[in-house]
Amino acid sequence: MPTLVCGVGCMLLRFVMMVYGFDQKGLLVAGHMSMILCWVIAAGFLLGLVWGVNKLEKNRTYAQLYPESFPYGFMIVLAGAGLIPVSLTQGSALQLVLGMAAGFCMIFTGFCRIYGKRPHFGYDFVVCIYFILNLISGYRVWSVDPQLQDYAFQILASVMLMLAAFYCASADANTIDCRKLVFTCLTACFFCIVSISDPVNPIYYAACGLWALGHVGQLKIGNTGKHIK
């Protein structure tokens, strides 16, 4: 819940900045109040998340961590279904092929999450490769933009998605670092929600945010079987 609240709050602030934060030259105003508040919320969220994940047990098996979960498994299925049409609009043939493959892999791992079954690590590894490719492709566009605040959240979302997919693949292989898995997935979800304000790829970031949240929702942590909501 804090991830969604903070993410939506920052997203709305970025929408305000996109409407009122440009100067006469068409550039974003440096030090705009909405951007300052956005970074303050982001910093508070990250500090709270670091404090929270330190309480988690570091290593657990897949069976100990992942119960059957229809709502969160369905989120991953929905994310994969949303990613497939998005990949059709991306530039290179490699992005198209990997995007389609990653979408179907998400759908399969989503059904595994629904039924509490451990998928092969290769499915999330394909997703990880796709996120790496998107990070490289996105950087080619972002590098020519003179204003970092235009794309800072998109870069952070792309980096955390790549790391989250790597730790999800590790979880599928039963080598789970619970703290890193939860931190990277929730951070990726947060930055994806904020990046929905990007007018170029809102569906992509919405799908990726659902995917990240679906991997850490309702995890069993601790000896008491407490769940992450």
Tab-separated table of C-alpha atoms in Angstrom, residues 18 22 26-28 138-152 154-155 198:
chain	number	residue	atom	x	y	z
A	18	MET	CA	4.171	18.583	-17.201
A	22	PHE	CA	7.685	24.621	-18.603
A	26	GLY	CA	9.766	24.774	-23.693
A	27	LEU	CA	12.198	23.495	-21.038
A	28	LEU	CA	11.224	22.264	-17.592
A	138	GLY	CA	16.018	3.989	-23.967
A	139	TYR	CA	19.415	5.448	-23.158
A	140	ARG	CA	19.973	6.237	-26.825
A	141	VAL	CA	16.930	8.503	-26.665
A	142	TRP	CA	17.522	9.926	-23.192
A	143	SER	CA	21.195	10.776	-23.810
A	144	VAL	CA	20.293	13.548	-26.270
A	145	ASP	CA	17.888	15.205	-23.802
A	146	PRO	CA	19.660	18.090	-21.995
A	147	GLN	CA	17.395	17.858	-18.922
A	148	LEU	CA	17.887	14.904	-16.599
A	149	GLN	CA	14.596	15.585	-14.825
A	150	ASP	CA	12.799	14.714	-18.086
A	151	TYR	CA	13.772	11.051	-17.853
A	152	ALA	CA	15.332	10.410	-14.426
A	154	GLN	CA	12.313	6.302	-16.430
A	155	ILE	CA	16.001	5.428	-16.056
A	198	ASP	CA	5.667	9.818	-19.355
